[in-house]
Tab-separated table of C-alpha atoms in Angstrom:
chain	number	residue	atom	x	y	z
V	19	UNK	CA	32.768	-59.511	-34.257
V	20	UNK	CA	31.876	-56.177	-34.934
V	21	UNK	CA	33.521	-54.777	-38.328
V	22	UNK	CA	34.170	-52.225	-40.914
V	23	UNK	CA	34.228	-52.014	-44.111
V	24	UNK	CA	37.688	-50.593	-46.114
V	25	UNK	CA	37.284	-48.443	-49.291
V	26	UNK	CA	39.679	-51.756	-50.391
V	27	UNK	CA	37.275	-54.218	-49.340
V	28	UNK	CA	38.431	-55.601	-46.325
V	29	UNK	CA	36.356	-55.913	-42.913
V	30	UNK	CA	38.731	-54.316	-40.749
V	31	UNK	CA	37.796	-54.074	-36.956
V	32	UNK	CA	39.654	-51.090	-36.382
V	33	UNK	CA	37.121	-48.052	-37.571
V	34	UNK	CA	38.865	-45.924	-38.390
V	35	UNK	CA	42.496	-47.419	-40.369
V	36	UNK	CA	41.662	-50.912	-42.039
V	37	UNK	CA	43.459	-53.903	-40.353
V	38	UNK	CA	44.261	-55.885	-42.969
V	39	UNK	CA	45.971	-53.001	-45.872
V	40	UNK	CA	45.979	-49.717	-42.582
V	41	UNK	CA	43.875	-47.188	-45.575
V	42	UNK	CA	41.944	-44.539	-44.101
V	43	UNK	CA	38.052	-46.051	-43.888
V	44	UNK	CA	36.079	-42.797	-44.658
V	45	UNK	CA	33.798	-41.075	-41.999
V	46	UNK	CA	30.906	-42.620	-44.368
V	47	UNK	CA	31.506	-45.927	-43.625
V	48	UNK	CA	32.489	-45.807	-39.754
V	49	UNK	CA	28.794	-47.571	-39.277
V	50	UNK	CA	29.525	-50.027	-38.052
V	51	UNK	CA	28.085	-52.866	-40.813
V	52	UNK	CA	24.857	-54.785	-39.768
V	53	UNK	CA	25.319	-58.298	-38.496
V	54	UNK	CA	23.683	-61.601	-41.111
V	55	UNK	CA	20.395	-60.320	-38.097
V	56	UNK	CA	21.194	-57.083	-39.209
V	57	UNK	CA	19.176	-56.328	-35.203
V	58	UNK	CA	20.837	-53.083	-34.207
V	59	UNK	CA	21.398	-51.600	-30.703
V	60	UNK	CA	18.198	-48.560	-30.301
V	61	UNK	CA	20.758	-47.370	-27.745
V	62	UNK	CA	20.649	-43.193	-28.616
V	63	UNK	CA	24.225	-42.721	-30.120
V	64	UNK	CA	25.164	-46.298	-30.385
V	65	UNK	CA	23.631	-47.697	-33.121
V	66	UNK	CA	25.938	-50.935	-33.131
V	67	UNK	CA	24.913	-54.380	-34.936
V	68	UNK	CA	24.084	-57.271	-32.832
V	69	UNK	CA	26.382	-59.907	-32.814
V	70	UNK	CA	25.354	-63.046	-33.810
V	71	UNK	CA	22.895	-64.537	-30.926
V	72	UNK	CA	24.788	-62.565	-28.473
V	73	UNK	CA	22.574	-60.956	-25.293
V	74	UNK	CA	24.098	-57.450	-24.912
V	75	UNK	CA	25.572	-55.386	-27.472
V	76	UNK	CA	29.267	-55.187	-27.351
V	77	UNK	CA	29.513	-51.495	-27.095
V	78	UNK	CA	26.540	-49.978	-24.307
V	79	UNK	CA	25.982	-53.503	-22.912
V	80	UNK	CA	22.076	-52.884	-24.389
V	81	UNK	CA	20.511	-56.614	-23.058
V	82	UNK	CA	18.184	-57.242	-26.329
V	83	UNK	CA	16.525	-59.769	-24.415
V	84	UNK	CA	15.460	-57.590	-21.954
V	85	UNK	CA	14.662	-55.320	-24.348
V	86	UNK	CA	16.929	-52.483	-22.408
V	87	UNK	CA	19.558	-50.507	-21.175
V	88	UNK	CA	21.825	-52.897	-19.152
V	89	UNK	CA	21.201	-53.257	-15.560
V	90	UNK	CA	24.548	-55.198	-14.720
V	91	UNK	CA	24.886	-58.980	-14.911
V	92	UNK	CA	23.219	-60.767	-12.147
V	93	UNK	CA	22.595	-57.100	-10.585
V	94	UNK	CA	20.343	-57.408	-7.187
V	95	UNK	CA	17.860	-54.628	-6.054
V	96	UNK	CA	18.250	-54.730	-2.209
V	97	UNK	CA	15.722	-53.541	0.367
V	98	UNK	CA	16.406	-50.954	2.570
V	99	UNK	CA	17.911	-52.742	6.424
V	100	UNK	CA	16.606	-50.286	9.305
V	101	UNK	CA	18.575	-50.797	11.919
V	102	UNK	CA	17.603	-50.776	15.401
V	103	UNK	CA	18.418	-47.098	17.585
V	104	UNK	CA	21.779	-47.450	19.040
V	105	UNK	CA	20.855	-46.579	23.442
V	106	UNK	CA	23.805	-44.156	24.726
V	107	UNK	CA	24.295	-44.910	27.973
V	108	UNK	CA	24.699	-40.887	29.413
V	109	UNK	CA	28.380	-40.034	30.910
V	110	UNK	CA	29.024	-41.037	33.757
V	111	UNK	CA	28.527	-37.622	36.427
V	112	UNK	CA	31.976	-36.330	37.198
V	113	UNK	CA	32.860	-35.279	40.553
V	114	UNK	CA	33.023	-31.864	41.370
V	115	UNK	CA	36.177	-29.912	41.154
V	116	UNK	CA	37.300	-29.437	45.705
V	117	UNK	CA	39.132	-25.760	45.148
V	118	UNK	CA	39.422	-25.481	48.819
V	119	UNK	CA	42.581	-24.751	49.953
V	120	UNK	CA	42.873	-27.890	53.303
V	121	UNK	CA	45.018	-27.446	56.183
V	122	UNK	CA	45.797	-29.432	59.337
V	123	UNK	CA	45.516	-28.755	63.198
V	124	UNK	CA	47.879	-29.766	65.374
V	125	UNK	CA	46.961	-30.396	69.246
V	126	UNK	CA	47.068	-32.196	73.010
V	127	UNK	CA	44.191	-34.767	72.928
V	128	UNK	CA	44.322	-37.919	75.489
V	129	UNK	CA	41.003	-39.262	74.941
V	130	UNK	CA	41.428	-41.760	72.686
V	131	UNK	CA	44.144	-43.164	74.042
V	132	UNK	CA	45.085	-45.385	77.373
V	133	UNK	CA	48.048	-42.504	78.576
V	134	UNK	CA	52.234	-44.067	78.634
V	135	UNK	CA	52.884	-42.443	81.891
V	136	UNK	CA	56.400	-42.049	81.424
V	137	UNK	CA	55.118	-39.683	77.895
V	138	UNK	CA	51.732	-37.778	79.708
V	139	UNK	CA	50.374	-35.153	77.747
V	140	UNK	CA	51.530	-32.008	78.238
V	141	UNK	CA	48.954	-29.191	79.341
V	142	UNK	CA	48.201	-25.084	77.730
V	143	UNK	CA	50.075	-26.353	74.477
V	144	UNK	CA	49.212	-24.084	71.742
V	145	UNK	CA	48.147	-25.548	68.744
V	146	UNK	CA	50.088	-25.356	64.960
V	147	UNK	CA	48.934	-25.076	61.711
V	148	UNK	CA	50.025	-26.891	58.842
V	149	UNK	CA	48.937	-26.128	55.233
V	150	UNK	CA	48.698	-29.367	52.805
V	151	UNK	CA	49.717	-27.739	49.615
V	152	UNK	CA	51.453	-30.723	48.235
V	153	UNK	CA	50.558	-34.090	46.708
V	154	UNK	CA	51.367	-35.994	50.096
V	155	UNK	CA	51.446	-35.400	52.947
V	156	UNK	CA	53.578	-37.741	55.538
V	157	UNK	CA	52.522	-38.038	59.264
V	158	UNK	CA	54.988	-39.010	62.123
V	159	UNK	CA	58.108	-37.834	64.050
V	160	UNK	CA	61.619	-36.246	62.902
V	161	UNK	CA	63.891	-38.847	60.956
V	162	UNK	CA	67.797	-39.035	60.297
V	163	UNK	CA	66.652	-41.612	57.773
V	164	UNK	CA	66.429	-40.083	54.005
V	165	UNK	CA	63.385	-41.439	52.765
V	166	UNK	CA	61.500	-40.482	55.689
V	167	UNK	CA	60.475	-37.073	55.477
V	168	UNK	CA	57.906	-36.225	56.905
V	169	UNK	CA	55.995	-32.888	56.188
V	170	UNK	CA	53.297	-32.620	58.781
V	171	UNK	CA	55.366	-33.126	62.353
V	172	UNK	CA	53.670	-34.242	65.634
V	173	UNK	CA	55.363	-32.821	69.085
V	174	UNK	CA	58.836	-34.446	69.542
V	175	UNK	CA	57.285	-35.385	73.178
V	176	UNK	CA	54.671	-38.004	71.658
V	177	UNK	CA	56.377	-40.853	71.905
V	178	UNK	CA	53.341	-43.329	70.391
V	179	UNK	CA	53.487	-41.815	67.148
V	180	UNK	CA	55.727	-42.957	64.027
V	181	UNK	CA	58.442	-42.560	62.484
V	182	UNK	CA	56.068	-43.487	59.725
V	183	UNK	CA	52.454	-43.097	60.580
V	184	UNK	CA	50.480	-42.289	58.199
V	185	UNK	CA	49.688	-39.737	54.422
V	186	UNK	CA	47.363	-37.656	53.362
V	187	UNK	CA	46.852	-37.776	49.856
V	188	UNK	CA	45.446	-35.537	47.428
V	189	UNK	CA	42.807	-36.555	45.263
V	190	UNK	CA	41.919	-36.239	41.821
V	191	UNK	CA	39.104	-33.995	42.323
V	192	UNK	CA	40.767	-32.107	44.942
V	193	UNK	CA	39.959	-33.236	48.260
V	194	UNK	CA	42.250	-35.485	50.663
V	195	UNK	CA	42.302	-38.893	51.535
V	196	UNK	CA	44.562	-40.899	54.454
V	197	UNK	CA	46.205	-43.467	54.497
V	198	UNK	CA	47.595	-45.260	57.868
V	199	UNK	CA	51.067	-47.242	56.732
V	200	UNK	CA	51.243	-50.235	59.803
V	201	UNK	CA	52.582	-47.726	62.574
V	202	UNK	CA	53.505	-49.078	65.665
V	203	UNK	CA	50.519	-48.293	67.600
V	204	UNK	CA	47.929	-47.297	64.591
V	205	UNK	CA	45.777	-44.587	64.082
V	206	UNK	CA	41.669	-43.898	64.397
V	207	UNK	CA	39.645	-41.796	61.981
V	208	UNK	CA	36.750	-39.890	64.601
V	209	UNK	CA	37.716	-42.146	67.106
V	210	UNK	CA	37.306	-45.493	64.825
V	211	UNK	CA	40.686	-47.557	64.534
V	212	UNK	CA	42.419	-47.251	61.020
V	213	UNK	CA	42.884	-50.415	58.842
V	214	UNK	CA	46.578	-49.889	56.872
V	215	UNK	CA	47.320	-49.941	53.645
V	216	UNK	CA	43.963	-48.952	53.218
V	217	UNK	CA	42.792	-45.076	51.750
V	218	UNK	CA	39.864	-43.249	53.078
V	219	UNK	CA	38.542	-39.870	52.514
V	220	UNK	CA	38.270	-37.183	54.587
V	221	UNK	CA	36.156	-33.999	54.977
V	222	UNK	CA	36.578	-30.982	56.730
V	223	UNK	CA	36.057	-31.112	59.978
V	224	UNK	CA	37.348	-34.768	60.594
V	225	UNK	CA	39.985	-35.907	62.767
V	226	UNK	CA	42.687	-38.235	63.542
V	227	UNK	CA	44.169	-39.601	66.675
V	228	UNK	CA	47.987	-40.884	66.797
V	229	UNK	CA	48.799	-41.835	70.301
V	230	UNK	CA	49.309	-40.802	72.838
V	231	UNK	CA	47.836	-37.535	72.390
V	232	UNK	CA	48.075	-36.169	69.364
V	233	UNK	CA	44.793	-35.104	67.796
V	234	UNK	CA	45.389	-33.828	63.706
V	235	UNK	CA	41.790	-31.949	62.386
V	236	UNK	CA	41.390	-31.419	59.229
V	237	UNK	CA	39.677	-28.438	57.810
V	238	UNK	CA	39.950	-25.318	54.872
V	239	UNK	CA	41.084	-22.317	55.051
V	240	UNK	CA	38.334	-19.593	56.153
């Protein structure tokens, strides 16, 4: 243990005030007394005597055995580790946003279905246009049921059309897809039957055939 000589002859453990008698230690006596071995820490600004055979200076941790400044007990220097390059997958392509304005045209076309003698196709009926400006458009006959509110209504004389026949649904990119809702007589897309409950994309120029003579043509506004 490092001690400091008190003017009254005590060995003080405190460098400023004697730990035995509380007398102030003179400035000249602040340099710690050397241990019996007489070895002094060579670190600039330290000069603390070595305590017995202690390996390290108790003030600055100078290593007396290695003759160098303290580098930490058991310090280990690790070699730099080279990490393998990180492979980053390219982002998935984003579908282009379809900003076109869509609409459907209702017309009479009995070509895709066997005709019902009790509901013959009318002749000379004008086309009717419905804009697609909602997220969903129900295709079907008018109904008094509050949950059945079709926005695309074929000719009421075509009794082959169900009240909930099919629905056109806007997709995230702005285009549309059609879903057959399990109608009584079915729906065809470009002449091919649609499976109920399956969402199928549609493009401008595609047409839906509803029995017995209703055609719904999807197109974009010019």
